[in-house]
Short mmCIF file of C-alpha atoms in Angstrom, two decimals:
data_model
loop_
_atom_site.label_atom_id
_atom_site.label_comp_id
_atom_site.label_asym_id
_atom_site.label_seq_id
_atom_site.Cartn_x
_atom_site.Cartn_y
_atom_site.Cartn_z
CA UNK A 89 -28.02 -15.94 35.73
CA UNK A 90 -27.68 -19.68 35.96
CA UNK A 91 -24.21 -19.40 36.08
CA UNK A 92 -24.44 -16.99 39.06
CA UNK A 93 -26.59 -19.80 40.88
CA UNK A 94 -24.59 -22.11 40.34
CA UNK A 95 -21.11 -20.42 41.70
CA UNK A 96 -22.74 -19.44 44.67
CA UNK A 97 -24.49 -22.47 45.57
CA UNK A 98 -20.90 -24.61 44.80
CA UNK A 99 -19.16 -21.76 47.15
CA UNK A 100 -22.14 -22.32 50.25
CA UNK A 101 -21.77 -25.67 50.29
CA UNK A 102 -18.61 -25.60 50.73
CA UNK A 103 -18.53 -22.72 53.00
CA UNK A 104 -21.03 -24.88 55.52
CA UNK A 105 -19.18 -28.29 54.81
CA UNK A 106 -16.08 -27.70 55.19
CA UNK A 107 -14.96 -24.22 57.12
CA UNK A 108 -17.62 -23.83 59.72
CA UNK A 109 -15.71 -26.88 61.84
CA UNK A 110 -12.89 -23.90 62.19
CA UNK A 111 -15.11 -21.03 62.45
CA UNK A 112 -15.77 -19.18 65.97
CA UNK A 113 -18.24 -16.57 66.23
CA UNK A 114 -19.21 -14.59 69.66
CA UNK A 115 -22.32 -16.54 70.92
CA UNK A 116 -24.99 -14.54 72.08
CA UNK A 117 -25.97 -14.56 75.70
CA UNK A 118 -28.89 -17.02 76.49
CA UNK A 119 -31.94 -16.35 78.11
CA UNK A 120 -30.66 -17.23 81.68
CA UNK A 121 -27.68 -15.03 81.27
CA UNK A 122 -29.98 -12.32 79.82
CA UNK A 123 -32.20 -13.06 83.47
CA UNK A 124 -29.33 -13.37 85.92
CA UNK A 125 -27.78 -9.45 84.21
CA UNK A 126 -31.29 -8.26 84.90
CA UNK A 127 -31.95 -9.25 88.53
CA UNK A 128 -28.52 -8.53 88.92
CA UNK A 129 -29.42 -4.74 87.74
CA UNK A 130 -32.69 -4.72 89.50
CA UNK A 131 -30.63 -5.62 92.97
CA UNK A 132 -27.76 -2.81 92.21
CA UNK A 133 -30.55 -0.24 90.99
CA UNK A 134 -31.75 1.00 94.62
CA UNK A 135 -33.18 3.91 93.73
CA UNK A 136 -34.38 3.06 90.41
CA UNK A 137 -37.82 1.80 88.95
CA UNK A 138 -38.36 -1.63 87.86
CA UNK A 139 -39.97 -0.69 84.95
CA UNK A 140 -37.60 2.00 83.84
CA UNK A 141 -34.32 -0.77 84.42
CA UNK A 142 -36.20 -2.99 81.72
CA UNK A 143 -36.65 0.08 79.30
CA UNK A 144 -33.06 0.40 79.92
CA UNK A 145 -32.19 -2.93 79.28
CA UNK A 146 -34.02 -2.99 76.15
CA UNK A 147 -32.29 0.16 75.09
CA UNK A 148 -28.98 -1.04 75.63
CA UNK A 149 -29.17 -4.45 74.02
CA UNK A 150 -30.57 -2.35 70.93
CA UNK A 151 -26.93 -1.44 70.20
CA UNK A 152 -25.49 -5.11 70.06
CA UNK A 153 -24.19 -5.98 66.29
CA UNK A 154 -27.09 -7.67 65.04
CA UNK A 155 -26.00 -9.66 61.13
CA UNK A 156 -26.97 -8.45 58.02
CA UNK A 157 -28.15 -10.64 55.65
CA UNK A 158 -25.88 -13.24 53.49
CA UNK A 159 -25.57 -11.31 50.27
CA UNK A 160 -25.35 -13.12 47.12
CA UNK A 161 -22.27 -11.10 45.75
CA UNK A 162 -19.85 -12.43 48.32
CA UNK A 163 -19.65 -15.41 47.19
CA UNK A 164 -19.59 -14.33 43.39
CA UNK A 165 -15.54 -13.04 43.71
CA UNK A 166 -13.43 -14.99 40.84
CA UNK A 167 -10.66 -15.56 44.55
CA UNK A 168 -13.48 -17.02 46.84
CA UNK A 169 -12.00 -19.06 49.86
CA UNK A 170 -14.39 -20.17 51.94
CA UNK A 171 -11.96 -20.17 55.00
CA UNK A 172 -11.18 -16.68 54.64
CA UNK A 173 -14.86 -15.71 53.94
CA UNK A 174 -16.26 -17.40 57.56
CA UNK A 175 -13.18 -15.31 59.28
CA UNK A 176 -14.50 -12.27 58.07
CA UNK A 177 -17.72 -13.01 59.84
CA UNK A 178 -15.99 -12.80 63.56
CA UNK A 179 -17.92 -9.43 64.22
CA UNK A 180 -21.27 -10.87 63.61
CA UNK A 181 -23.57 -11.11 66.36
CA UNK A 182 -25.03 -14.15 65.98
CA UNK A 183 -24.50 -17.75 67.04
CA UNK A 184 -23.08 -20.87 65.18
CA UNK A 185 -26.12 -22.62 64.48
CA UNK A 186 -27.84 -19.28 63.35
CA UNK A 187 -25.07 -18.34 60.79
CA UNK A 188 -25.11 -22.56 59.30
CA UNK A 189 -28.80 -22.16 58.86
CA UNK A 190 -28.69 -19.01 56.97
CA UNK A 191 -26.23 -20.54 54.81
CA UNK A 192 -28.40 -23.49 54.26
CA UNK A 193 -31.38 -21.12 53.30
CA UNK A 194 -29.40 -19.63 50.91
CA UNK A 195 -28.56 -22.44 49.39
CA UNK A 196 -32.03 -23.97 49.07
CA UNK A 197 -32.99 -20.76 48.01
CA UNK A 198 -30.58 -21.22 45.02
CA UNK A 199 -31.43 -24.50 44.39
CA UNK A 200 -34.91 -23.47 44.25
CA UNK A 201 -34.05 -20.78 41.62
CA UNK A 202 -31.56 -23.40 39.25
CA UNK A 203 -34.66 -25.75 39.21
CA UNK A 204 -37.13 -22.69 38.43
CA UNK A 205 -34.79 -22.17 35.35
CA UNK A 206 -34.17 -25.63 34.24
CA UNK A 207 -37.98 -26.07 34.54
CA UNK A 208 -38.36 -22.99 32.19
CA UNK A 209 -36.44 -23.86 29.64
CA UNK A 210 -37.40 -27.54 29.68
CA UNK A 211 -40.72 -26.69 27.16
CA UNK A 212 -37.82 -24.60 24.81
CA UNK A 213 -35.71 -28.24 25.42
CA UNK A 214 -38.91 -30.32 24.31
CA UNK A 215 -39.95 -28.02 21.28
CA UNK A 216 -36.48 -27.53 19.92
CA UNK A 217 -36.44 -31.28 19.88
CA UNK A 218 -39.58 -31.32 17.80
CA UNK A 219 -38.60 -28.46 15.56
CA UNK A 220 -35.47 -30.50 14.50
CA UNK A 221 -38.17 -33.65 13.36
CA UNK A 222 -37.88 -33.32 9.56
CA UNK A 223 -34.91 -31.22 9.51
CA UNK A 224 -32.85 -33.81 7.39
CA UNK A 225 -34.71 -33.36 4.41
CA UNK A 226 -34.04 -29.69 4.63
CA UNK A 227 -30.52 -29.88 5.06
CA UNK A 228 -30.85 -32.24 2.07
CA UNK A 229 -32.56 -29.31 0.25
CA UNK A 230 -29.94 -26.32 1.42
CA UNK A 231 -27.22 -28.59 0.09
CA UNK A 232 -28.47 -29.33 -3.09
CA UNK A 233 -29.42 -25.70 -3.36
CA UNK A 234 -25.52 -24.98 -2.08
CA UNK A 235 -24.05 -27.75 -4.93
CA UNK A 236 -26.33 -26.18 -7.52
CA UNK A 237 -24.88 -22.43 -6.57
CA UNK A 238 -21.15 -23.61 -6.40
CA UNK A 239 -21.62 -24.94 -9.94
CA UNK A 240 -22.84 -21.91 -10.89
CA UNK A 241 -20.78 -19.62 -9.77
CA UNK A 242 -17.49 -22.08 -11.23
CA UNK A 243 -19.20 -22.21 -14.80
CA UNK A 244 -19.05 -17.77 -14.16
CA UNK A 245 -15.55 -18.27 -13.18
CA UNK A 246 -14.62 -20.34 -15.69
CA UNK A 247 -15.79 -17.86 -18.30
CA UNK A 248 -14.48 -15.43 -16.58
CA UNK A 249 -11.05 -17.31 -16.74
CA UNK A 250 -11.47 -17.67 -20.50
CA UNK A 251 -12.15 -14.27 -20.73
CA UNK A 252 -9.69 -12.85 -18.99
CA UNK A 253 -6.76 -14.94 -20.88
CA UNK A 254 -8.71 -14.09 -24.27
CA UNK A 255 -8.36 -10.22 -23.57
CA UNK A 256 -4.48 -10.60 -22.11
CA UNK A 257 -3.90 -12.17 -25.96
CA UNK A 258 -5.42 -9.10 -27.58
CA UNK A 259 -3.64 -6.91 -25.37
CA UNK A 260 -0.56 -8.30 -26.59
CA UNK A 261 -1.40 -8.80 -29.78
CA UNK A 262 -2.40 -4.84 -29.81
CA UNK A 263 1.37 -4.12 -27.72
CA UNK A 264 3.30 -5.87 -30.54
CA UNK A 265 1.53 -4.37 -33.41
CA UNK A 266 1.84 -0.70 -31.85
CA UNK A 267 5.60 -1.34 -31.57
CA UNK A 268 5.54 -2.46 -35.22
CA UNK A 269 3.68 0.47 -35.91
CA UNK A 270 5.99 3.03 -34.15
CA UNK A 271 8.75 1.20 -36.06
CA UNK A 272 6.89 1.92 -39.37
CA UNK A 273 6.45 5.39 -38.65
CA UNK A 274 10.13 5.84 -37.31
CA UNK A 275 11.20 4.26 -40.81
CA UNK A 276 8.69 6.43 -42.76
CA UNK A 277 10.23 9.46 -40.82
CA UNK A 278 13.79 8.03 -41.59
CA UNK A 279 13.07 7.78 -45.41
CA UNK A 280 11.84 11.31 -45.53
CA UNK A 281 14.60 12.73 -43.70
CA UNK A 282 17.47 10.40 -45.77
CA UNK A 283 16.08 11.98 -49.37
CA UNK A 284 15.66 15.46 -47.96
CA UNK A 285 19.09 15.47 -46.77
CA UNK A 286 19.80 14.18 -50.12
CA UNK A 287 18.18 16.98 -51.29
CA UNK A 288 19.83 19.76 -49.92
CA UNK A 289 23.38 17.52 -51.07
CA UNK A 290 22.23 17.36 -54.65
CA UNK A 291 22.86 13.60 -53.99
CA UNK A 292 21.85 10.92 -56.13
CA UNK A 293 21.60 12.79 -59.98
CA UNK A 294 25.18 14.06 -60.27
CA UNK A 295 24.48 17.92 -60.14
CA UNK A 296 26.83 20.05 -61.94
CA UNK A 297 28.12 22.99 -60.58
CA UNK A 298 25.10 25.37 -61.23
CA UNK A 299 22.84 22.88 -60.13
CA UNK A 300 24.51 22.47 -57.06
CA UNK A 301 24.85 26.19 -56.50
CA UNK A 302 21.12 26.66 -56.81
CA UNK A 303 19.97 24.24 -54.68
CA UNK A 304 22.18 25.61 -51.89
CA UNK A 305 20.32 29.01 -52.59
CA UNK A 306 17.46 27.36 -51.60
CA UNK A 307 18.14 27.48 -47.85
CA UNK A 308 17.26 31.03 -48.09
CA UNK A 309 16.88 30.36 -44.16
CA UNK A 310 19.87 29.78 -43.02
CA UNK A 311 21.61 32.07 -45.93
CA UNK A 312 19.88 35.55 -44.89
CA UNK A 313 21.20 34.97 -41.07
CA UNK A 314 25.08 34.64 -42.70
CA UNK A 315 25.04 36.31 -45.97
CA UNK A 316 26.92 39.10 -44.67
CA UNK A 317 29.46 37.41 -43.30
CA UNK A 318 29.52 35.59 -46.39
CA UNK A 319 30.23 38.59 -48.21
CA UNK A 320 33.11 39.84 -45.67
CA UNK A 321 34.88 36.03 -45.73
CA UNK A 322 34.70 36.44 -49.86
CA UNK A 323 36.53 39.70 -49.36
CA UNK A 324 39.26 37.93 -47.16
CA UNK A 325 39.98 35.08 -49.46
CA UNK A 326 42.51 35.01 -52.27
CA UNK A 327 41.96 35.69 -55.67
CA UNK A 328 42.86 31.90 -56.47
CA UNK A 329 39.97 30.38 -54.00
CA UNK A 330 37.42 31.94 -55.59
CA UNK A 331 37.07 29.20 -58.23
CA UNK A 332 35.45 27.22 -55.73
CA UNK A 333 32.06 27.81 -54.14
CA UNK A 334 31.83 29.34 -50.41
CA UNK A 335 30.50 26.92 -48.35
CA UNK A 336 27.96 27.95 -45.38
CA UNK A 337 29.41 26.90 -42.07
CA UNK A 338 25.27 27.59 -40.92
CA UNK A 339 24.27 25.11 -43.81
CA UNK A 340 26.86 22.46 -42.95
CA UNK A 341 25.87 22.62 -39.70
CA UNK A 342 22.28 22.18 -40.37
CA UNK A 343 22.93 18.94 -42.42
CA UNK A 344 25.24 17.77 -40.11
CA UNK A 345 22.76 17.63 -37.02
CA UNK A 346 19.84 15.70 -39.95
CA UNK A 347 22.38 13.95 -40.60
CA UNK A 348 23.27 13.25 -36.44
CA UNK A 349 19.73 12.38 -35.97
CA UNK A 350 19.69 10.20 -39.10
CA UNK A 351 22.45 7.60 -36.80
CA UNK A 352 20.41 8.05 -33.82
CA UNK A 353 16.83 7.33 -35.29
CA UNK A 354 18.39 4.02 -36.56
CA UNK A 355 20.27 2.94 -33.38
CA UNK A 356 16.67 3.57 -31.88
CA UNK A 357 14.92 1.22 -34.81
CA UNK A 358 17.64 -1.20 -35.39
CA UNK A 359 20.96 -1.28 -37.04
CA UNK A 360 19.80 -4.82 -37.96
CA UNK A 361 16.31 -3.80 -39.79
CA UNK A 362 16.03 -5.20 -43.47
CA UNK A 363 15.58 -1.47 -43.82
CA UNK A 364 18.01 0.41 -42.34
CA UNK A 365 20.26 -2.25 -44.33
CA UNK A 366 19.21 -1.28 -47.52
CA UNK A 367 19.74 2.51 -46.58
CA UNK A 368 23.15 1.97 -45.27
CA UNK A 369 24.35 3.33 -49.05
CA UNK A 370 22.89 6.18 -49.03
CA UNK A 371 23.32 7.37 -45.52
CA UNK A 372 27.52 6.41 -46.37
CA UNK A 373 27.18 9.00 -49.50
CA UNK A 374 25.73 11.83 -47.14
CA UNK A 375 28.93 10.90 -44.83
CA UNK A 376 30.88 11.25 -47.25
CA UNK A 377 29.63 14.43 -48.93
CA UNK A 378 29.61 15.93 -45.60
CA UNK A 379 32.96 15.11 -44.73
CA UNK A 380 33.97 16.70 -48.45
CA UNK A 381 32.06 20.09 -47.54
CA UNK A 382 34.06 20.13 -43.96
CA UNK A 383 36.95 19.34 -45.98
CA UNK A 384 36.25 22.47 -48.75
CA UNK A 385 35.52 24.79 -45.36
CA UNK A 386 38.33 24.27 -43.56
CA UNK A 387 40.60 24.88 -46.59
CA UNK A 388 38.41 28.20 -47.18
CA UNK A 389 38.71 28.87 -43.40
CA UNK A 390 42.87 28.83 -43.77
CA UNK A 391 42.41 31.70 -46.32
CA UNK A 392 40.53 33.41 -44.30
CA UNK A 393 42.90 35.74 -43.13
CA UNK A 394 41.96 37.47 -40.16
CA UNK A 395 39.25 35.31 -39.29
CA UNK A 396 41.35 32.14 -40.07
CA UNK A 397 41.27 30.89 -36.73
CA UNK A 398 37.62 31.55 -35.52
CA UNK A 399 36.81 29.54 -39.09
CA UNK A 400 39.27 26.85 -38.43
CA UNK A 401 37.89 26.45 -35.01
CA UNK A 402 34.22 26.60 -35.87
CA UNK A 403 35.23 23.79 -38.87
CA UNK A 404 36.81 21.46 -36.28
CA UNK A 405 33.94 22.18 -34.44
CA UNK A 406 31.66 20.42 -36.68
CA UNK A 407 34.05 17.77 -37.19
CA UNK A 408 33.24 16.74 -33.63
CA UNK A 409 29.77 17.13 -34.03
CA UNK A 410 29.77 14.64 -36.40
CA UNK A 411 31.88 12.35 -34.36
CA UNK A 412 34.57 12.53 -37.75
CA UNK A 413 37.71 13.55 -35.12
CA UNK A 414 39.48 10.97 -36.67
CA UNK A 415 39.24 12.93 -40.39
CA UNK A 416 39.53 15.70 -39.03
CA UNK A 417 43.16 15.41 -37.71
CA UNK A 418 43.69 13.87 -41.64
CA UNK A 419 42.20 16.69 -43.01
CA UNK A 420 44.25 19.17 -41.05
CA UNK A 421 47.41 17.22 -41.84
CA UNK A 422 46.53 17.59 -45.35
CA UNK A 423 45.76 21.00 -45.25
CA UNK A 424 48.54 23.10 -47.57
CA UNK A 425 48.67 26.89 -46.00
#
């Protein structure tokens, strides 16, 4: 509201100071002009009455264009031009002096109204000021309070901190030793595996024929499935193969995928592990039995007559499984048919 006082007061001062030099207005008739148009009726008006000419007079200067009132919001637009504003007035009925002295009461009027509010707000002014007496010593307090507060809240940070590294160490700690863990169990599972497989070999105690002949009956398993077809390849081999044992192309199979995983579980570990060091031995006498019962099948699958070539091909087969294409080209070059 003070704001709007002000603008409008700055825009009619300069509206009457410096534009109304320029300005022209229609003047309204004086009083003699007004008498001299009203004899000059009463003369023309023969057969009129005196009275009723006035009454018409009056009626007729009832329609001039008297002025409305200076509003306020004219002079509140952001574009105000005090030159353009007065030559907007041309239409107004009223006289030079008349329009200046409006504008003056309008601005008193305003001035009026900005002192009203300065006046108002003069006892806020004067008990602000005494409402700030004293106030040092509670700024004082709020910052001491505010000091105390920050070092409170950096000794919770700080623990915080120390926390927070304290529990990134255990994690880490806990990380390392669940790797080491997985690694134990991976090694536990690659022990277990290396003497089954030694197991079902007859690896390790130098089994004699009928040892080794039993412990392949063991995989009654895999033996039920091919038996039969067992029994038809014994009946298509020669009299002079039969000193040697028939050897189960399911079987050698099955020990040739433990024995797959057994290379793949230690890549996984570590070929470098104290461990898997120690085991390399063993795991070189599996190879090599293996590669000895590929070599025994693949002699028996040449005498196998009809079914020669499916047995030859399932042999070589295995061979690859194994990744042994190398011995097997040797071992077919060796082959005597």
């Amino acid at each position: 509201m003070r704001k709007s006082a002000i603008h409008v007061g700055m825009h009619l001062r300069d509206s009457v100071d410096s534009s109304v030099g320029n300005f022209q207005v229609m003047v309204a008739p004086s009083d003699a002009t007004l008498l001299q148009l009203v004899g000059f009726r009463k003369t023309t008006d023969v057969f009129g009455d005196p009275e009723e000419s006035a009454s018409d007079l009056d009626d007729d200067t009832s329609d001039l264009p008297f002025p409305e009132p200076l509003t306020r919001a004219s002079f509140l637009a952001p574009d105000f031009n005090p030159a353009d504003y007065l030559s907007s007035l041309t239409n107004r009925h009223q006289s030079l002096e008349d329009l200046r002295q409006e504008l003056r009461n309008l601005d008193q009027a305003l001035s009026r109204e900005l002192l009203d509010l300065v006046n108002e707000n003069y006892g806020d002014f004067l008990s602000l000021g005494s409402a700030l007496q004293g106030g040092e010593e509670k700024v004082e307090q709020v910052r001491v309070g505010l000091l105390s507060f920050q070092r409170e809240v950096q000794a919770i940070r700080d623990k915080v901190e120390a926390r927070q590294s304290d529990m990134e160490k255990l994690l880490n700690e806990k990380r390392r030793l669940t790797g080491h863990a997985n690694i134990a169990r991976a090694l536990l599972d690659f022990a277990e595996r290396v003497e089954d497989l030694e197991k079902r070999l007859m690896i390790g105690d130098a089994p004699t024929q009928h040892q080794r002949e039993s412990a392949e009956g063991l995989d009654t398993d895999s033996d039920l499935l091919d038996s039969e077809s067992e029994e038809s390849d014994e009946e298509d081999l020669p009299t002079g193969s039969s000193a040697a044992p028939l050897v189960s192309l399911r079987r050698l199979e099955n020990h040739i995928q433990k024995y797959v995983y057994l290379t793949r579980l230690a890549s996984r570990i570590g070929g470098d592990h104290p461990f898997l060091l120690n085991q390399r031995p063993r795991l070189a006498k599996i190879r090599a039995t293996v590669l000895v019962d590929l070599k025994t099948a693949l002699e028996q699958g040449s005498h196998a007559g009809a079914k020669r070539d499916t047995k030859t091909m399932a042999v070589l087969r295995l061979y690859k499984l194994m990744g042994e294409d190398t011995s097997a080209v040797t071992a077919l070059k060796n082959l005597k048919i």
